[in-house]
Coordinates of C-alpha atoms in Angstrom, one line a residue:
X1 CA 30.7 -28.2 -44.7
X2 CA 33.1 -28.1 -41.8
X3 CA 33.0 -24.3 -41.7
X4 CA 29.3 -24.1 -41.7
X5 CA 29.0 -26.1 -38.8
X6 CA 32.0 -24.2 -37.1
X7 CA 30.2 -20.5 -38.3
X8 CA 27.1 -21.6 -36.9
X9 CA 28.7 -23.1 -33.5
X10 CA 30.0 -19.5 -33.1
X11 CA 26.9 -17.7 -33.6
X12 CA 24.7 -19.9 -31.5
X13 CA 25.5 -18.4 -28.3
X14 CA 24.7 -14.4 -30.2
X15 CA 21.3 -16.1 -31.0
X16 CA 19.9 -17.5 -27.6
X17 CA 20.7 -14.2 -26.5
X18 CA 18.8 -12.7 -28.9
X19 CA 15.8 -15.4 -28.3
X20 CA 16.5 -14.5 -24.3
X21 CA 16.5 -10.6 -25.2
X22 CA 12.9 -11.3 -26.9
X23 CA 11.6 -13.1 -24.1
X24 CA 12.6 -10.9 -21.5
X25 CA 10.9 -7.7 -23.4
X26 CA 7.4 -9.4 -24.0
X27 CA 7.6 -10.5 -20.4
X28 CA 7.8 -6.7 -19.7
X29 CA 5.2 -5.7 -21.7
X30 CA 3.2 -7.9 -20.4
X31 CA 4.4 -7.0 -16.4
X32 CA 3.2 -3.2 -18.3
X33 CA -0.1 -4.0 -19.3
X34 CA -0.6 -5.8 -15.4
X35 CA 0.9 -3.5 -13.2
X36 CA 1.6 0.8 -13.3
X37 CA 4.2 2.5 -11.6
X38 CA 2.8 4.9 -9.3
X39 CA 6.0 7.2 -9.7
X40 CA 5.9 8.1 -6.1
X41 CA 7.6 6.9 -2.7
X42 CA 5.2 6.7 0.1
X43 CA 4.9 5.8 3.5
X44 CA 4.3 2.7 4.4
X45 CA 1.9 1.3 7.6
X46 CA 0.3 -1.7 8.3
X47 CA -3.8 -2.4 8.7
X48 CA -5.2 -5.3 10.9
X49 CA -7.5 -6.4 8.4
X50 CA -8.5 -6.6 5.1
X51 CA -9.6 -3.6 3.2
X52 CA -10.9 -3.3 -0.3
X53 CA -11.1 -0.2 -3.1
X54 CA -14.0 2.4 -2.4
X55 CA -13.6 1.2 1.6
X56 CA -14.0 3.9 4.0
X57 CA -11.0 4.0 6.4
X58 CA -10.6 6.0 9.8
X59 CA -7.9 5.9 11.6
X60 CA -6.4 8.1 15.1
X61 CA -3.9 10.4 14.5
X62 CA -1.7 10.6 17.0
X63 CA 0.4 13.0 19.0
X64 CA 3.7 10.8 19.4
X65 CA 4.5 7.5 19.7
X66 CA 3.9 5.1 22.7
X67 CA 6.2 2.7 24.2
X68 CA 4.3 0.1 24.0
X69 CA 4.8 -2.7 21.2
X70 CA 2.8 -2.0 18.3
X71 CA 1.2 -5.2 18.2
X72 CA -0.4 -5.2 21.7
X73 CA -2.0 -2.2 21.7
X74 CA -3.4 0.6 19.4
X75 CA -0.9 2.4 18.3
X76 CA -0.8 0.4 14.8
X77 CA -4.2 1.8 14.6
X78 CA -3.2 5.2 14.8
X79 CA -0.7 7.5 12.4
X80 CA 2.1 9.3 13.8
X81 CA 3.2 12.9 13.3
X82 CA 5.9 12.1 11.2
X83 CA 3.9 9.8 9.1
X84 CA 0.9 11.9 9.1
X85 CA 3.3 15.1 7.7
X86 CA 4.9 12.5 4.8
X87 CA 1.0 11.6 4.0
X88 CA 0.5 15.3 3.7
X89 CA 3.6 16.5 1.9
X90 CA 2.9 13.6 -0.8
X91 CA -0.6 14.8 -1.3
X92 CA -2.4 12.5 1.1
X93 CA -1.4 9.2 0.0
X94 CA -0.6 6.2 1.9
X95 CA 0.8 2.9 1.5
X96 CA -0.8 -0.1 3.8
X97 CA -0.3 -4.2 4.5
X98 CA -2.8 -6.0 4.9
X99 CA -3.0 -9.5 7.0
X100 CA -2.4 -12.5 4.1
X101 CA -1.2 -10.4 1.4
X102 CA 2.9 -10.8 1.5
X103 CA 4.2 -8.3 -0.4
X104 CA 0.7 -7.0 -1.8
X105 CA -1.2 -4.1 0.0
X106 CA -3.4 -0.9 -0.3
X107 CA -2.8 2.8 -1.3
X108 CA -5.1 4.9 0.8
X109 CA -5.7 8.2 -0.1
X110 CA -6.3 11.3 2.6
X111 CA -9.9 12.9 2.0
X112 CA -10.3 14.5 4.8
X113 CA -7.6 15.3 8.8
X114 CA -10.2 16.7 11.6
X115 CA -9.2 17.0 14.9
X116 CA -8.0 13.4 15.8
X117 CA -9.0 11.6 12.8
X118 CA -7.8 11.2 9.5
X119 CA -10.5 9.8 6.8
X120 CA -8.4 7.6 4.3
X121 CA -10.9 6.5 1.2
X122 CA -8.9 3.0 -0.5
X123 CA -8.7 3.8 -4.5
X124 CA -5.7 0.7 -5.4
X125 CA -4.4 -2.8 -4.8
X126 CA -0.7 -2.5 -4.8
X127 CA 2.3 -4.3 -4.8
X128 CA 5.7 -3.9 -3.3
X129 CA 8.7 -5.8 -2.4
X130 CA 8.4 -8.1 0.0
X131 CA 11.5 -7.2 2.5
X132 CA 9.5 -4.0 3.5
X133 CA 6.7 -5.9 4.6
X134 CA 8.6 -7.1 6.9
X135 CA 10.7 -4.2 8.4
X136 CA 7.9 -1.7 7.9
X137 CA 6.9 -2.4 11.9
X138 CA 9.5 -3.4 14.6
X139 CA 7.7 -5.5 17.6
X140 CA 8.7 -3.9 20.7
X141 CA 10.3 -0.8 18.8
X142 CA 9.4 2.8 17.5
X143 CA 8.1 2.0 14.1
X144 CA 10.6 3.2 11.5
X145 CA 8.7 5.5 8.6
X146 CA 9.4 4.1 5.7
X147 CA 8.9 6.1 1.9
X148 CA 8.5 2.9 -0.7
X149 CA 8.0 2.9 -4.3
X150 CA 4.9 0.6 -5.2
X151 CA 2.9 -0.7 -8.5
X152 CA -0.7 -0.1 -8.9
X153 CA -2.3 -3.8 -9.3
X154 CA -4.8 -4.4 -11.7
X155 CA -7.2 -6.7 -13.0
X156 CA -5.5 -9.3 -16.1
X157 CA -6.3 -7.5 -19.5
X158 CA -7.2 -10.7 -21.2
X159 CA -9.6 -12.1 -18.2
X160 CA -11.7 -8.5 -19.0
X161 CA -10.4 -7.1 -22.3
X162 CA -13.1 -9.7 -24.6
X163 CA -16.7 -8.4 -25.3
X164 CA -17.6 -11.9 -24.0
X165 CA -16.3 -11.8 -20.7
X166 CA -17.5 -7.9 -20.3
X167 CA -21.0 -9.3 -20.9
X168 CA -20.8 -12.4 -18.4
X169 CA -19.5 -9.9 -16.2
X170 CA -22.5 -7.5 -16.5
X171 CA -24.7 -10.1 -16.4
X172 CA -23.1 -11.1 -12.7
X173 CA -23.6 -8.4 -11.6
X174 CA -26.9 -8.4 -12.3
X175 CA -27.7 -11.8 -10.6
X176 CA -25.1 -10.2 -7.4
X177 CA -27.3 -6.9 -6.9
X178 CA -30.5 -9.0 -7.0
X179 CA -29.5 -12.0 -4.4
X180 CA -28.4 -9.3 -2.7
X181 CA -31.1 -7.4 -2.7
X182 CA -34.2 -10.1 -2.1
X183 CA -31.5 -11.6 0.8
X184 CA -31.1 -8.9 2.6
X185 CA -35.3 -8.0 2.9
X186 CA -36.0 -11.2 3.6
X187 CA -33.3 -11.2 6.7
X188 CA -31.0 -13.9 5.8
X189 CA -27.7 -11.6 5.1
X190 CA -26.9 -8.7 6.9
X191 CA -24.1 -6.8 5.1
X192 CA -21.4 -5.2 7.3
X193 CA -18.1 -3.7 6.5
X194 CA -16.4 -5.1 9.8
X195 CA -14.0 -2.1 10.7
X196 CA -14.2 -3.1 14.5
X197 CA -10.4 -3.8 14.2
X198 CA -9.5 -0.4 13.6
X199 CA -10.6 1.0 17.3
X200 CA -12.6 3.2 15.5
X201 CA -16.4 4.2 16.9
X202 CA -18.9 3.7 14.5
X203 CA -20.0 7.2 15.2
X204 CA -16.7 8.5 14.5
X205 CA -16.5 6.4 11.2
X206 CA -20.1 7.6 9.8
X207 CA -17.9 11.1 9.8
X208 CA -16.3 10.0 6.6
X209 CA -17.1 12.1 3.7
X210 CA -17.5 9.0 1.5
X211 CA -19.5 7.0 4.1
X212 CA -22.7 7.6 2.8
X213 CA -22.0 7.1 -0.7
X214 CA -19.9 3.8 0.7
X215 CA -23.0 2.4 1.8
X216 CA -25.0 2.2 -1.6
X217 CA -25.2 -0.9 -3.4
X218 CA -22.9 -0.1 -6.6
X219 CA -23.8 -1.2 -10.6
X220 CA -20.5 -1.3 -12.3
X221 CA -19.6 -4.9 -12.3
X222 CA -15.5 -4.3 -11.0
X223 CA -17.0 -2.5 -7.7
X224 CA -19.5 -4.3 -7.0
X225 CA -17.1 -7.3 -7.2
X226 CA -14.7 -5.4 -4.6
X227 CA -18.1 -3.7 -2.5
X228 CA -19.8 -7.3 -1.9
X229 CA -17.0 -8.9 -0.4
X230 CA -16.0 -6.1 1.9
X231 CA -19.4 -6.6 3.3
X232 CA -20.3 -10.3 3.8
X233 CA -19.3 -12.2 6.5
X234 CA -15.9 -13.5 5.7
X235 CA -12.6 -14.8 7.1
X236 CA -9.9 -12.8 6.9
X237 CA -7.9 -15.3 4.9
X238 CA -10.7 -15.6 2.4
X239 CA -11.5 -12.0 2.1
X240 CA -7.2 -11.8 1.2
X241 CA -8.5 -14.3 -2.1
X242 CA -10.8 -11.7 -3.0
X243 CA -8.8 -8.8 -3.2
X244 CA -5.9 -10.0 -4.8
X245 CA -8.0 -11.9 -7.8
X246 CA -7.6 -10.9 -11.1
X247 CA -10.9 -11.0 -12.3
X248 CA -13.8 -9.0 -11.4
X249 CA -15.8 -12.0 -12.6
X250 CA -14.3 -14.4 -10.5
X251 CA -14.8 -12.2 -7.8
X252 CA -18.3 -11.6 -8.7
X253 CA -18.9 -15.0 -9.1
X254 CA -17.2 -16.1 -5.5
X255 CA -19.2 -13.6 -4.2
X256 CA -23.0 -14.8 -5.8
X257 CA -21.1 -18.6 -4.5
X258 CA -20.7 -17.2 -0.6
X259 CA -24.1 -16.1 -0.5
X260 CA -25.9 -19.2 -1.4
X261 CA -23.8 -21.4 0.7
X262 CA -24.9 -19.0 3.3
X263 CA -28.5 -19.1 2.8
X264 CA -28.3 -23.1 2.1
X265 CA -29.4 -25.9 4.5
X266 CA -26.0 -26.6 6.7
X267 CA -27.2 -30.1 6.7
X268 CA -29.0 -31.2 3.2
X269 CA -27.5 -28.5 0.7
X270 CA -23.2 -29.6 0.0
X271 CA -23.1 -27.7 -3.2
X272 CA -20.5 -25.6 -2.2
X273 CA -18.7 -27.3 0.9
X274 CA -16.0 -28.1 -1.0
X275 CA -14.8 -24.5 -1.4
X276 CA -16.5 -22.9 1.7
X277 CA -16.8 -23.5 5.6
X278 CA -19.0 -22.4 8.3
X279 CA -17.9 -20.8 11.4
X280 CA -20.6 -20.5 13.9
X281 CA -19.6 -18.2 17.0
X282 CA -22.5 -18.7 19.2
X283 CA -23.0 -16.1 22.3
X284 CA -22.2 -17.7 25.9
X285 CA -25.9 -18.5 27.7
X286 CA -25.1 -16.6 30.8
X287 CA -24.5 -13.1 28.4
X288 CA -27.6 -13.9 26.6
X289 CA -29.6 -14.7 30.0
X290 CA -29.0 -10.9 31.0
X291 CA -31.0 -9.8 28.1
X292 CA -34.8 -9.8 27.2
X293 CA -34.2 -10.8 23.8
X294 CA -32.1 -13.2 22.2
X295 CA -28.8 -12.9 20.2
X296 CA -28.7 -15.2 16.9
X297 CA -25.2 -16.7 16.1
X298 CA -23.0 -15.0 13.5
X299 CA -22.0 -17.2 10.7
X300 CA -19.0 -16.4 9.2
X301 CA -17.8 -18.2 5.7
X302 CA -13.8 -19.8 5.8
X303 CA -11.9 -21.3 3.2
X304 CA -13.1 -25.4 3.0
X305 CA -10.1 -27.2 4.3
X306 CA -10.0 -29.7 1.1
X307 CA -10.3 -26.6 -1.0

């Protein structure tokens, strides 16, 4: 009896390695099934705002870099030569930060480099590790171009895998496209993809060769769930939630959620100001008193501080 106990002493530690080995591998087929290696090391920028998949992005290519710290100026706004060559070379893609996201970002992809503009299209969320984030921009310094290896991020398989979820999410979608719709005829939403950040004319940005298609109001349930919120009025903090959910019907759902708490009396309708704020910028009275016509204040949804 004393053997037994001594032979199975022995082997214990053999087994909770073999118990640890099991874990570790369904852990990785699970990581697998959430994220793909892109197999390629790409340069790496940063982006002043949030920017979603199917966005249209412009940005200034530049002729060399300026002295000036990257954070004060435009020249985070703008690609290098060096960077613009790499973006090239690796078949116009590029890797970008976005405000909120740690060490999550954007791959933009190169459609189209004339004259001073490149036209970048969005096409993946991404994640990367988190000490490049950090070095990718120096403030007061010559950026350093950096080539990183990143993971395509994508939606959890079991939040849109079942036939039951695909169907809810459908049926979202639906409900999105037609509040969207009747909200934006009657004159309560206006839908706008806020790229003023970029120092980018809107002239200049309607040269994108997916701008047109951009602006049409999708069907598929997973964009639409990225194309509303790139569109409505929202922080930049709450537009970060959005992106890097892992549901297109959560997202769809926030989305439906936003626009009914902006529609909704401020004062008699608290359905949703436990989740949502409002943030009313109103114009200054001696602006407004230039003009013959008036300027309505622009709401803009935040993240409920007990949420």
């Amino acid at each position: 009896g004393n053997d037994s106990k001594v032979s199975i002493r022995s082997f214990a530690p053999d087994r909770v390695r073999r118990v640890r080995r099991r874990r570790r591998n369904a852990i990785a087929l699970q990581a697998r099934t959430l994220y793909t290696m892109a197999g390629r090391r790409l340069a790496l920028t940063r982006l002043p705002a949030v920017v979603f998949p199917g966005t249209p992005v412009t940005l200034r290519c530049r002729k060399e870099w300026t002295s000036a710290s990257p954070w004060l100026d435009e020249a985070h706004l703008s690609v290098g030569p060096e960077m613009m060559a790499k973006v090239e070379a690796d078949g116009g893609g590029l890797l970008a930060t976005v405000p909120y996201g740690d060490a999550l970002g954007v791959h933009l992809q190169l459609e189209r480099r004339c004259d001073e503009l490149a036209h970048f299209t969005v096409t993946d969320r991404v994640r990367f590790a988190p000490f490049l984030v950090t070095t990718a921009v120096g403030i007061g310094e010559k950026p350093r171009l950096l080539d990183v290896e990143h993971e395509a991020l994508a939606d959890r398989a079991e939040l849109e895998g079942s036939s039951e979820q695909l169907e809810r999410a459908d049926d979202e979608a639906a409900l999105a496209q037609a509040l969207v719709e009747h909200s934006v005829r009657s004159g309560s939403l206006d839908l706008d993809l806020g790229l003023d950040d970029f120092g980018v004319d809107h002239a200049e940005l309607c040269l994108h060769p997916s701008w047109a298609r951009a602006k049409v109001l999708p069907k598929g349930a997973s964009d639409l769930s990225f194309w509303l919120p790139s569109r409505l009025p929202l922080t930049t903090e709450l537009k970060a939630r959005f992106l890097f959910a892992f549901s297109s019907l959560w997202r769809l759902q926030a989305a439906v959620d936003s626009i009914r708490f902006l529609r909704a009396d401020a004062l008699h309708d608290g359905r949703y100001s436990h989740r949502y704020c409002r943030i009313v910028e109103t114009p200054a009275t001696d602006a407004c008193g230039r003009f013959a016509f008036s300027v309505r204040p622009r709401t803009t949804i935040g993240i409920s501080k007990t949420n």
